[in-house]
């Protein structure tokens, strides 16, 4: 028995996709010219699928801080946070994030994936319940699978579906509700106020994953909880450095008085090496810069609205009615057309994410665009033009409104 | 064995998801016989939960392959709740 036999169906499915000149799982960026342009196979390509929302990957202060940390602290910590892997930079970064949120505690993880994995698996004990949205990110599902709690799932962004289920749970049991603020595939926003208020009505502890909203939602860029004025209803906020912050890593902030004990029980925090000093330094500089990036935030939202309006006017079907986030998802009729569209668009010099079922909700076949604050207005219009040209080359029937 | 009434109710709830129009039996499987994908399974689980006013935890789902197994699990959960 070959252990790989179980993947045969997947291998067959993947090889049935009609890629000729490019493969979405094998894109290589040979040169990265800026936050928004890279060289792929010799072609200058506009990056419109990198989650680099605030364009912080080339932030001067972040780069300078990283270089200094490299010189002073070396390339890596070679150790866990609970052994030799905590440098002054790690403590400084945790303080920077806690201050940014105005919260008492912060724990930095090596990725956002591990932050969710660790928080959910550790908080949800064997007698507890973890209540999640059906469209949750893989890191949330995996945190559930790793822990021992009973997992309850409600319909995506459906307050009534959540409340019905909360009503059925024992009143005295420990309950953790986990929701995201902006969902990464369609860019749809959660009705956070209603969800969190309902969770609180049933005595639940709450965790909000702000991976796709930190940096540009809210006046200070803390996320959708800030924007909606519901930070007091979130007991834990999880975030990542891999999107708006422009590097790698994850964090959780909280006011819980016993929060620090997690450092001794949270396995995805303890049993892996801590972030390298250069990453810690650039994350610290980047978050400080994000806090005062009001103009950049405004430009990002302008870009998102402009692209949404342009594609809508051209007749494309979009996953959200309005630009509710910098994620603009274009819906195509079937996986075959999506495959061809993605490939042609890349050859036309625009990189976006292709997302197909089962990775997408409701069976959507998506060209997922993530807009960057450093995209110029000209680049946004160019992306729209190349979408239109690609549709024409494929003879796709999109009707201008 | 699941309660006959429970089994009948589950047959009713599964019927709208029986797109292939096969004959539903106690040992009909969701993945193979009914060819349900994970999104559809989710909708079906929600229907069953609401019909019996219970929670079918996500942790249980991998063990529930047939209609009979779901009915038996529903009976157990209903009994536990009383
Ligand atoms: C909602 C959500 N949570 C968590 C993560 C994990 O973030 P990271 O890239 O830091 O592991 C992601 C990103 O993939 C995400 O989309």
GROMACS .gro file of C-alpha atoms and ligand atoms in nm:
model
  499
    1UNK     CA    1   0.000   0.000   0.000
    2UNK     CA    2   0.145   0.334  -0.110
    3UNK     CA    3   0.051   0.598   0.144
    4UNK     CA    4   0.011   0.841  -0.144
    5UNK     CA    5  -0.271   0.644  -0.307
    6UNK     CA    6  -0.526   0.845  -0.112
    7UNK     CA    7  -0.424   1.154  -0.309
    8UNK     CA    8  -0.484   0.999  -0.651
    9UNK     CA    9  -0.820   1.170  -0.700
   10UNK     CA   10  -0.663   1.506  -0.621
   11UNK     CA   11  -0.369   1.445  -0.853
   12UNK     CA   12  -0.611   1.352  -1.132
   13UNK     CA   13  -0.826   1.657  -1.066
   14UNK     CA   14  -0.529   1.890  -1.071
   15UNK     CA   15  -0.386   1.748  -1.391
   16UNK     CA   16  -0.726   1.785  -1.559
   17UNK     CA   17  -0.707   2.165  -1.530
   18UNK     CA   18  -0.611   2.302  -1.868
   19UNK     CA   19  -0.311   2.516  -1.779
   20UNK     CA   20  -0.075   2.564  -2.067
   21UNK     CA   21   0.165   2.845  -1.991
   22UNK     CA   22   0.133   2.899  -1.618
   23UNK     CA   23   0.033   2.706  -1.311
   24UNK     CA   24  -0.123   2.895  -1.018
   25UNK     CA   25   0.047   2.665  -0.770
   26UNK     CA   26   0.391   2.720  -0.921
   27UNK     CA   27   0.418   3.095  -0.970
   28UNK     CA   28   0.772   3.217  -0.902
   29UNK     CA   29   0.849   3.584  -0.842
   30UNK     CA   30   1.197   3.622  -0.986
   31UNK     CA   31   1.234   3.984  -0.886
   32UNK     CA   32   1.018   4.197  -0.659
   33UNK     CA   33   1.047   4.555  -0.782
   34UNK     CA   34   0.813   4.713  -0.530
   35UNK     CA   35   0.506   4.646  -0.315
   36UNK     CA   36   0.300   4.625  -0.632
   37UNK     CA   37   0.524   4.504  -0.916
   38UNK     CA   38   0.726   4.185  -0.967
   39UNK     CA   39   0.898   4.007  -1.254
   40UNK     CA   40   0.738   3.669  -1.327
   41UNK     CA   41   0.887   3.466  -1.614
   42UNK     CA   42   1.047   3.781  -1.749
   43UNK     CA   43   0.718   3.973  -1.750
   44UNK     CA   44   0.661   4.284  -1.543
   45UNK     CA   45   0.350   4.196  -1.347
   46UNK     CA   46   0.114   4.405  -1.134
   47UNK     CA   47   0.069   4.230  -0.801
   48UNK     CA   48  -0.299   4.226  -0.714
   49UNK     CA   49  -0.320   3.916  -0.499
   50UNK     CA   50  -0.064   3.945  -0.221
   51UNK     CA   51  -0.264   4.054   0.090
   52UNK     CA   52  -0.003   4.328   0.121
   53UNK     CA   53  -0.291   4.564   0.200
   54UNK     CA   54  -0.094   4.849   0.351
   55UNK     CA   55   0.211   4.803   0.129
   56UNK     CA   56   0.448   4.778   0.425
   57UNK     CA   57   0.690   4.524   0.274
   58UNK     CA   58   0.929   4.800   0.163
   59UNK     CA   59   0.862   5.045   0.444
   60UNK     CA   60   1.190   5.230   0.503
   61UNK     CA   61   1.170   5.235   0.880
   62UNK     CA   62   1.087   4.864   0.892
   63UNK     CA   63   1.378   4.777   0.664
   64UNK     CA   64   1.623   4.992   0.859
   65UNK     CA   65   1.512   4.840   1.190
   66UNK     CA   66   1.551   4.488   1.050
   67UNK     CA   67   1.902   4.559   0.924
   68UNK     CA   68   2.007   4.699   1.259
   69UNK     CA   69   1.862   4.396   1.440
   70UNK     CA   70   2.047   4.161   1.205
   71UNK     CA   71   2.374   4.334   1.284
   72UNK     CA   72   2.313   4.345   1.658
   73UNK     CA   73   2.132   4.019   1.730
   74UNK     CA   74   2.212   3.785   1.441
   75UNK     CA   75   1.994   3.589   1.202
   76UNK     CA   76   1.788   3.383   1.444
   77UNK     CA   77   1.713   3.299   1.806
   78UNK     CA   78   1.755   2.919   1.772
   79UNK     CA   79   1.508   2.866   2.049
   80UNK     CA   80   1.157   2.865   2.191
   81UNK     CA   81   1.010   3.173   2.353
   82UNK     CA   82   1.007   2.985   2.685
   83UNK     CA   83   1.376   2.892   2.668
   84UNK     CA   84   1.641   3.103   2.496
   85UNK     CA   85   1.416   3.258   2.230
   86UNK     CA   86   1.298   3.573   2.407
   87UNK     CA   87   1.509   3.879   2.326
   88UNK     CA   88   1.436   4.233   2.435
   89UNK     CA   89   1.288   4.288   2.088
   90UNK     CA   90   1.021   4.024   2.145
   91UNK     CA   91   0.915   4.187   2.471
   92UNK     CA   92   0.925   4.528   2.301
   93UNK     CA   93   0.706   4.405   2.016
   94UNK     CA   94   0.452   4.261   2.260
   95UNK     CA   95   0.441   4.591   2.443
   96UNK     CA   96   0.403   4.783   2.115
   97UNK     CA   97   0.105   4.568   2.015
   98UNK     CA   98  -0.058   4.577   2.360
   99UNK     CA   99  -0.025   4.958   2.359
  100UNK     CA  100  -0.157   4.978   2.002
  101UNK     CA  101  -0.474   4.801   2.118
  102UNK     CA  102  -0.480   4.962   2.462
  103UNK     CA  103  -0.488   4.615   2.614
  104UNK     CA  104  -0.297   4.465   2.906
  105UNK     CA  105  -0.138   4.162   2.742
  106UNK     CA  106   0.003   4.043   2.414
  107UNK     CA  107   0.163   3.717   2.307
  108UNK     CA  108   0.357   3.698   1.981
  109UNK     CA  109   0.355   3.370   1.788
  110UNK     CA  110   0.573   3.259   1.498
  111UNK     CA  111   0.275   3.279   1.257
  112UNK     CA  112  -0.090   3.382   1.266
  113UNK     CA  113  -0.176   3.022   1.191
  114UNK     CA  114  -0.007   2.920   1.514
  115UNK     CA  115  -0.178   3.199   1.706
  116UNK     CA  116  -0.520   3.056   1.618
  117UNK     CA  117  -0.402   2.699   1.659
  118UNK     CA  118  -0.264   2.780   2.003
  119UNK     CA  119  -0.540   3.002   2.137
  120UNK     CA  120  -0.830   2.781   2.031
  121UNK     CA  121  -0.677   2.445   2.123
  122UNK     CA  122  -0.561   2.574   2.462
  123UNK     CA  123  -0.872   2.770   2.565
  124UNK     CA  124  -1.117   2.499   2.460
  125UNK     CA  125  -1.083   2.222   2.718
  126UNK     CA  126  -1.253   1.884   2.722
  127UNK     CA  127  -1.572   2.009   2.894
  128UNK     CA  128  -1.592   2.331   2.694
  129UNK     CA  129  -1.760   2.432   2.371
  130UNK     CA  130  -1.601   2.619   2.082
  131UNK     CA  131  -1.854   2.784   1.853
  132UNK     CA  132  -1.727   2.877   1.506
  133UNK     CA  133  -1.851   3.027   1.179
  134UNK     CA  134  -1.878   2.765   0.903
  135UNK     CA  135  -1.651   2.967   0.670
  136UNK     CA  136  -1.367   2.991   0.920
  137UNK     CA  137  -1.004   2.993   0.808
  138UNK     CA  138  -0.813   2.661   0.817
  139UNK     CA  139  -0.615   2.777   1.122
  140UNK     CA  140  -0.941   2.804   1.320
  141UNK     CA  141  -1.061   2.462   1.208
  142UNK     CA  142  -0.720   2.314   1.288
  143UNK     CA  143  -0.721   2.476   1.632
  144UNK     CA  144  -1.055   2.303   1.691
  145UNK     CA  145  -0.920   1.970   1.568
  146UNK     CA  146  -0.613   1.998   1.789
  147UNK     CA  147  -0.804   2.073   2.110
  148UNK     CA  148  -1.049   1.863   2.308
  149UNK     CA  149  -1.356   2.087   2.314
  150UNK     CA  150  -1.691   2.008   2.154
  151UNK     CA  151  -1.711   2.202   1.830
  152UNK     CA  152  -2.034   2.375   1.727
  153UNK     CA  153  -2.065   2.533   1.386
  154UNK     CA  154  -2.312   2.797   1.272
  155UNK     CA  155  -2.400   2.928   0.926
  156UNK     CA  156  -2.164   3.192   0.789
  157UNK     CA  157  -2.232   3.538   0.938
  158UNK     CA  158  -2.579   3.421   1.047
  159UNK     CA  159  -2.671   3.565   1.385
  160UNK     CA  160  -2.992   3.363   1.413
  161UNK     CA  161  -2.811   3.037   1.333
  162UNK     CA  162  -2.555   3.119   1.601
  163UNK     CA  163  -2.813   3.215   1.864
  164UNK     CA  164  -3.019   2.900   1.805
  165UNK     CA  165  -2.712   2.693   1.881
  166UNK     CA  166  -2.599   2.895   2.183
  167UNK     CA  167  -2.947   2.843   2.331
  168UNK     CA  168  -2.900   2.467   2.312
  169UNK     CA  169  -2.573   2.466   2.508
  170UNK     CA  170  -2.557   2.423   2.886
  171UNK     CA  171  -2.576   2.767   3.050
  172UNK     CA  172  -2.292   2.698   3.293
  173UNK     CA  173  -2.046   2.543   3.041
  174UNK     CA  174  -1.730   2.720   2.921
  175UNK     CA  175  -1.799   2.859   2.573
  176UNK     CA  176  -1.563   3.025   2.326
  177UNK     CA  177  -1.711   3.196   2.020
  178UNK     CA  178  -1.459   3.245   1.737
  179UNK     CA  179  -1.531   3.475   1.443
  180UNK     CA  180  -1.333   3.659   1.178
  181UNK     CA  181  -1.397   4.022   1.097
  182UNK     CA  182  -1.342   4.026   0.719
  183UNK     CA  183  -1.354   3.689   0.548
  184UNK     CA  184  -1.058   3.634   0.322
  185UNK     CA  185  -1.216   3.473   0.016
  186UNK     CA  186  -1.506   3.706  -0.063
  187UNK     CA  187  -1.399   4.002   0.149
  188UNK     CA  188  -1.738   4.012   0.319
  189UNK     CA  189  -1.757   4.177   0.660
  190UNK     CA  190  -1.904   4.003   0.963
  191UNK     CA  191  -2.192   4.168   1.153
  192UNK     CA  192  -1.950   4.180   1.445
  193UNK     CA  193  -2.157   4.396   1.676
  194UNK     CA  194  -2.457   4.166   1.660
  195UNK     CA  195  -2.249   3.847   1.673
  196UNK     CA  196  -2.048   3.960   1.974
  197UNK     CA  197  -2.350   4.098   2.158
  198UNK     CA  198  -2.533   3.770   2.107
  199UNK     CA  199  -2.229   3.574   2.226
  200UNK     CA  200  -2.212   3.788   2.538
  201UNK     CA  201  -2.586   3.745   2.602
  202UNK     CA  202  -2.517   3.372   2.639
  203UNK     CA  203  -2.213   3.418   2.862
  204UNK     CA  204  -1.955   3.327   2.598
  205UNK     CA  205  -1.590   3.425   2.583
  206UNK     CA  206  -1.511   3.577   2.243
  207UNK     CA  207  -1.215   3.566   2.005
  208UNK     CA  208  -1.202   3.777   1.690
  209UNK     CA  209  -0.951   3.705   1.413
  210UNK     CA  210  -0.864   4.041   1.255
  211UNK     CA  211  -0.612   3.896   1.004
  212UNK     CA  212  -0.777   4.070   0.706
  213UNK     CA  213  -0.884   4.397   0.873
  214UNK     CA  214  -0.595   4.502   1.095
  215UNK     CA  215  -0.409   4.794   0.939
  216UNK     CA  216  -0.695   4.960   0.752
  217UNK     CA  217  -1.023   4.924   0.944
  218UNK     CA  218  -1.081   5.172   1.224
  219UNK     CA  219  -0.930   5.514   1.273
  220UNK     CA  220  -0.603   5.376   1.413
  221UNK     CA  221  -0.607   5.066   1.196
  222UNK     CA  222  -0.674   4.820   1.477
  223UNK     CA  223  -0.943   4.642   1.281
  224UNK     CA  224  -1.317   4.604   1.243
  225UNK     CA  225  -1.377   4.586   1.619
  226UNK     CA  226  -1.230   4.935   1.646
  227UNK     CA  227  -1.430   5.063   1.350
  228UNK     CA  228  -1.757   4.932   1.493
  229UNK     CA  229  -1.675   5.037   1.849
  230UNK     CA  230  -1.700   4.683   1.988
  231UNK     CA  231  -1.347   4.619   2.113
  232UNK     CA  232  -1.485   4.583   2.467
  233UNK     CA  233  -1.687   4.281   2.350
  234UNK     CA  234  -1.381   4.094   2.217
  235UNK     CA  235  -1.200   3.905   2.494
  236UNK     CA  236  -0.921   3.801   2.257
  237UNK     CA  237  -0.808   3.954   1.931
  238UNK     CA  238  -0.583   3.751   1.704
  239UNK     CA  239  -0.386   3.902   1.416
  240UNK     CA  240  -0.102   3.836   1.178
  241UNK     CA  241   0.208   4.019   1.056
  242UNK     CA  242   0.180   3.846   0.718
  243UNK     CA  243  -0.068   4.089   0.563
  244UNK     CA  244  -0.091   4.458   0.657
  245UNK     CA  245   0.226   4.444   0.870
  246UNK     CA  246   0.425   4.313   0.574
  247UNK     CA  247   0.638   4.043   0.736
  248UNK     CA  248   0.562   3.715   0.916
  249UNK     CA  249   0.428   3.626   1.261
  250UNK     CA  250   0.109   3.634   1.463
  251UNK     CA  251  -0.024   3.770   1.790
  252UNK     CA  252  -0.304   3.763   2.041
  253UNK     CA  253  -0.403   4.052   2.270
  254UNK     CA  254  -0.629   4.041   2.574
  255UNK     CA  255  -0.716   4.203   2.906
  256UNK     CA  256  -0.766   3.872   3.081
  257UNK     CA  257  -0.579   3.888   3.414
  258UNK     CA  258  -0.449   3.530   3.382
  259UNK     CA  259  -0.346   3.565   3.017
  260UNK     CA  260   0.026   3.511   3.083
  261UNK     CA  261  -0.026   3.151   3.199
  262UNK     CA  262  -0.082   3.066   2.832
  263UNK     CA  263   0.294   3.093   2.781
  264UNK     CA  264   0.325   2.776   2.990
  265UNK     CA  265   0.046   2.570   2.836
  266UNK     CA  266   0.003   2.680   2.475
  267UNK     CA  267   0.192   2.424   2.269
  268UNK     CA  268   0.210   2.609   1.933
  269UNK     CA  269   0.372   2.893   2.130
  270UNK     CA  270   0.615   2.678   2.328
  271UNK     CA  271   0.728   2.405   2.094
  272UNK     CA  272   0.862   2.607   1.803
  273UNK     CA  273   1.140   2.861   1.763
  274UNK     CA  274   1.062   3.228   1.816
  275UNK     CA  275   1.068   3.485   1.536
  276UNK     CA  276   1.412   3.606   1.420
  277UNK     CA  277   1.519   3.945   1.560
  278UNK     CA  278   1.503   4.114   1.219
  279UNK     CA  279   1.139   4.013   1.171
  280UNK     CA  280   1.056   4.129   1.522
  281UNK     CA  281   1.223   4.464   1.456
  282UNK     CA  282   1.046   4.522   1.125
  283UNK     CA  283   0.708   4.420   1.272
  284UNK     CA  284   0.758   4.667   1.558
  285UNK     CA  285   0.851   4.951   1.323
  286UNK     CA  286   0.571   4.864   1.083
  287UNK     CA  287   0.299   4.860   1.350
  288UNK     CA  288   0.416   5.195   1.485
  289UNK     CA  289   0.404   5.332   1.130
  290UNK     CA  290   0.060   5.179   1.066
  291UNK     CA  291  -0.088   5.361   1.362
  292UNK     CA  292  -0.015   5.696   1.198
  293UNK     CA  293  -0.096   5.590   0.841
  294UNK     CA  294  -0.434   5.755   0.809
  295UNK     CA  295  -0.365   5.881   0.456
  296UNK     CA  296  -0.253   5.542   0.336
  297UNK     CA  297  -0.569   5.387   0.480
  298UNK     CA  298  -0.780   5.643   0.296
  299UNK     CA  299  -0.599   5.571  -0.032
  300UNK     CA  300  -0.644   5.196   0.014
  301UNK     CA  301  -1.020   5.238   0.050
  302UNK     CA  302  -1.027   5.469  -0.255
  303UNK     CA  303  -0.844   5.200  -0.452
  304UNK     CA  304  -1.083   4.930  -0.335
  305UNK     CA  305  -1.390   5.136  -0.428
  306UNK     CA  306  -1.243   5.236  -0.764
  307UNK     CA  307  -1.161   4.879  -0.862
  308UNK     CA  308  -1.499   4.751  -0.743
  309UNK     CA  309  -1.680   5.022  -0.939
  310UNK     CA  310  -1.465   4.969  -1.251
  311UNK     CA  311  -1.515   4.593  -1.264
  312UNK     CA  312  -1.884   4.624  -1.186
  313UNK     CA  313  -1.934   4.880  -1.461
  314UNK     CA  314  -1.755   4.646  -1.701
  315UNK     CA  315  -2.016   4.382  -1.623
  316UNK     CA  316  -1.826   4.144  -1.399
  317UNK     CA  317  -2.013   3.965  -1.123
  318UNK     CA  318  -1.862   4.058  -0.788
  319UNK     CA  319  -1.896   3.864  -0.464
  320UNK     CA  320  -1.986   4.169  -0.258
  321UNK     CA  321  -2.241   4.441  -0.335
  322UNK     CA  322  -1.996   4.716  -0.240
  323UNK     CA  323  -1.624   4.737  -0.166
  324UNK     CA  324  -1.662   4.617   0.194
  325UNK     CA  325  -1.287   4.542   0.209
  326UNK     CA  326  -0.974   4.564  -0.011
  327UNK     CA  327  -1.058   4.211  -0.124
  328UNK     CA  328  -1.249   4.229  -0.450
  329UNK     CA  329  -1.362   3.886  -0.564
  330UNK     CA  330  -1.475   3.837  -0.924
  331UNK     CA  331  -1.707   3.539  -0.975
  332UNK     CA  332  -1.667   3.329  -1.289
  333UNK     CA  333  -1.912   3.067  -1.415
  334UNK     CA  334  -1.706   2.747  -1.380
  335UNK     CA  335  -1.361   2.612  -1.283
  336UNK     CA  336  -1.255   2.569  -1.645
  337UNK     CA  337  -1.322   2.932  -1.735
  338UNK     CA  338  -1.164   3.040  -1.406
  339UNK     CA  339  -0.851   2.845  -1.489
  340UNK     CA  340  -0.822   2.994  -1.836
  341UNK     CA  341  -0.903   3.342  -1.710
  342UNK     CA  342  -0.638   3.326  -1.439
  343UNK     CA  343  -0.373   3.209  -1.684
  344UNK     CA  344  -0.455   3.472  -1.947
  345UNK     CA  345  -0.468   3.746  -1.689
  346UNK     CA  346  -0.123   3.649  -1.564
  347UNK     CA  347   0.011   3.650  -1.920
  348UNK     CA  348  -0.148   3.994  -1.950
  349UNK     CA  349   0.063   4.104  -1.654
  350UNK     CA  350  -0.172   4.092  -1.356
  351UNK     CA  351  -0.128   3.847  -1.070
  352UNK     CA  352  -0.444   3.763  -0.871
  353UNK     CA  353  -0.542   3.457  -0.667
  354UNK     CA  354  -0.754   3.189  -0.824
  355UNK     CA  355  -0.980   3.022  -0.569
  356UNK     CA  356  -1.200   2.726  -0.650
  357UNK     CA  357  -1.431   2.496  -0.453
  358UNK     CA  358  -1.392   2.338  -0.202
  359UNK     CA  359  -1.164   2.619  -0.081
  360UNK     CA  360  -1.434   2.877  -0.154
  361UNK     CA  361  -1.770   2.927   0.015
  362UNK     CA  362  -2.091   2.847  -0.172
  363UNK     CA  363  -1.906   2.690  -0.463
  364UNK     CA  364  -1.774   3.018  -0.606
  365UNK     CA  365  -1.506   3.018  -0.881
  366UNK     CA  366  -1.309   3.328  -0.798
  367UNK     CA  367  -1.048   3.565  -0.927
  368UNK     CA  368  -0.960   3.711  -0.588
  369UNK     CA  369  -0.798   4.053  -0.605
  370UNK     CA  370  -0.640   4.207  -0.298
  371UNK     CA  371  -0.580   4.579  -0.338
  372UNK     CA  372  -0.272   4.751  -0.195
  373UNK     CA  373  -0.250   5.103  -0.051
  374UNK     CA  374   0.057   5.155  -0.271
  375UNK     CA  375  -0.128   5.080  -0.594
  376UNK     CA  376  -0.153   5.401  -0.790
  377UNK     CA  377  -0.484   5.505  -0.937
  378UNK     CA  378  -0.331   5.429  -1.279
  379UNK     CA  379  -0.246   5.076  -1.170
  380UNK     CA  380  -0.601   5.020  -1.045
  381UNK     CA  381  -0.739   5.132  -1.382
  382UNK     CA  382  -0.484   4.915  -1.559
  383UNK     CA  383  -0.599   4.611  -1.358
  384UNK     CA  384  -0.958   4.685  -1.463
  385UNK     CA  385  -0.856   4.724  -1.830
  386UNK     CA  386  -0.665   4.397  -1.829
  387UNK     CA  387  -0.960   4.215  -1.672
  388UNK     CA  388  -1.176   4.344  -1.955
  389UNK     CA  389  -0.916   4.253  -2.221
  390UNK     CA  390  -0.883   3.903  -2.075
  391UNK     CA  391  -1.259   3.851  -2.081
  392UNK     CA  392  -1.265   3.963  -2.447
  393UNK     CA  393  -0.980   3.729  -2.544
  394UNK     CA  394  -1.172   3.440  -2.388
  395UNK     CA  395  -1.498   3.544  -2.553
  396UNK     CA  396  -1.651   3.568  -2.210
  397UNK     CA  397  -1.993   3.722  -2.203
  398UNK     CA  398  -1.964   4.010  -1.957
  399UNK     CA  399  -2.210   4.286  -2.024
  400UNK     CA  400  -2.118   4.641  -1.944
  401UNK     CA  401  -2.379   4.791  -1.714
  402UNK     CA  402  -3.066   0.050   1.649
  403UNK     CA  403  -3.212   0.393   1.613
  404UNK     CA  404  -3.569   0.471   1.708
  405UNK     CA  405  -3.795   0.412   1.403
  406UNK     CA  406  -3.953   0.756   1.437
  407UNK     CA  407  -3.613   0.925   1.441
  408UNK     CA  408  -3.508   0.727   1.138
  409UNK     CA  409  -3.824   0.830   0.949
  410UNK     CA  410  -3.768   1.195   1.035
  411UNK     CA  411  -3.407   1.174   0.912
  412UNK     CA  412  -3.528   1.016   0.585
  413UNK     CA  413  -3.760   1.315   0.540
  414UNK     CA  414  -3.478   1.561   0.607
  415UNK     CA  415  -3.237   1.384   0.373
  416UNK     CA  416  -3.489   1.354   0.088
  417UNK     CA  417  -3.436   1.710  -0.050
  418UNK     CA  418  -3.061   1.638  -0.064
  419UNK     CA  419  -3.111   1.317  -0.262
  420UNK     CA  420  -3.027   1.474  -0.598
  421UNK     CA  421  -2.944   1.141  -0.755
  422UNK     CA  422  -3.289   1.008  -0.664
  423UNK     CA  423  -3.161   0.683  -0.516
  424UNK     CA  424  -3.374   0.476  -0.278
  425UNK     CA  425  -3.295   0.583   0.077
  426UNK     CA  426  -3.210   0.301   0.319
  427UNK     CA  427  -3.084   0.294   0.675
  428UNK     CA  428  -2.740   0.204   0.545
  429UNK     CA  429  -2.732   0.469   0.270
  430UNK     CA  430  -2.404   0.663   0.302
  431UNK     CA  431  -2.377   1.039   0.266
  432UNK     CA  432  -2.041   1.061   0.094
  433UNK     CA  433  -2.056   0.766  -0.144
  434UNK     CA  434  -2.424   0.687  -0.208
  435UNK     CA  435  -2.563   1.040  -0.192
  436UNK     CA  436  -2.244   1.202  -0.320
  437UNK     CA  437  -2.278   1.498  -0.081
  438UNK     CA  438  -1.989   1.744  -0.066
  439UNK     CA  439  -1.882   1.904   0.260
  440UNK     CA  440  -2.086   2.221   0.200
  441UNK     CA  441  -2.405   2.025   0.145
  442UNK     CA  442  -2.336   1.808   0.448
  443UNK     CA  443  -2.318   2.126   0.650
  444UNK     CA  444  -2.663   2.236   0.536
  445UNK     CA  445  -2.805   1.894   0.611
  446UNK     CA  446  -2.650   1.892   0.959
  447UNK     CA  447  -2.808   2.231   1.029
  448UNK     CA  448  -3.152   2.098   0.921
  449UNK     CA  449  -3.118   1.796   1.148
  450UNK     CA  450  -3.004   2.010   1.439
  451UNK     CA  451  -3.300   2.242   1.402
  452UNK     CA  452  -3.552   1.960   1.354
  453UNK     CA  453  -3.450   1.793   1.682
  454UNK     CA  454  -3.342   2.109   1.864
  455UNK     CA  455  -2.999   1.961   1.934
  456UNK     CA  456  -2.632   2.017   1.851
  457UNK     CA  457  -2.452   1.765   1.632
  458UNK     CA  458  -2.093   1.850   1.720
  459UNK     CA  459  -1.841   1.877   1.440
  460UNK     CA  460  -1.622   1.625   1.625
  461UNK     CA  461  -1.888   1.355   1.574
  462UNK     CA  462  -1.935   1.395   1.199
  463UNK     CA  463  -1.645   1.178   1.078
  464UNK     CA  464  -1.806   0.879   1.252
  465UNK     CA  465  -2.147   0.932   1.100
  466UNK     CA  466  -2.137   0.774   0.757
  467UNK     CA  467  -2.488   0.631   0.722
  468UNK     CA  468  -2.843   0.749   0.785
  469UNK     CA  469  -2.878   0.486   1.058
  470UNK     CA  470  -2.567   0.615   1.235
  471UNK     CA  471  -2.698   0.971   1.230
  472UNK     CA  472  -3.035   0.859   1.366
  473UNK     CA  473  -2.865   0.667   1.647
  474UNK     CA  474  -2.648   0.967   1.732
  475UNK     CA  475  -2.954   1.193   1.737
  476UNK     CA  476  -3.129   0.950   1.977
  477UNK     CA  477  -2.828   0.952   2.206
  478UNK     CA  478  -2.801   1.329   2.209
  479UNK     CA  479  -3.174   1.376   2.268
  480UNK     CA  480  -3.158   1.126   2.557
  481UNK     CA  481  -2.853   1.304   2.706
  482UNK     CA  482  -3.033   1.636   2.697
  483UNK     CA  483  -3.331   1.507   2.896
  484LIG     C1  484  -0.836   3.459   0.870
  484LIG     C2  485  -0.694   3.420   0.882
  484LIG     N1  486  -0.644   3.389   1.002
  484LIG     C3  487  -0.515   3.353   1.017
  484LIG     C4  488  -0.429   3.347   0.909
  484LIG     C5  489  -0.289   3.298   0.930
  484LIG     O1  490  -0.196   3.396   0.915
  484LIG     P1  491  -0.042   3.366   0.893
  484LIG     O2  492  -0.012   3.387   0.749
  484LIG     O3  493   0.029   3.464   0.982
  484LIG     O4  494  -0.013   3.225   0.937
  484LIG     C6  495  -0.476   3.385   0.784
  484LIG     C7  496  -0.385   3.392   0.667
  484LIG     O5  497  -0.366   3.305   0.591
  484LIG     C8  498  -0.612   3.417   0.768
  484LIG     O6  499  -0.662   3.446   0.646
   0.00000   0.00000   0.00000
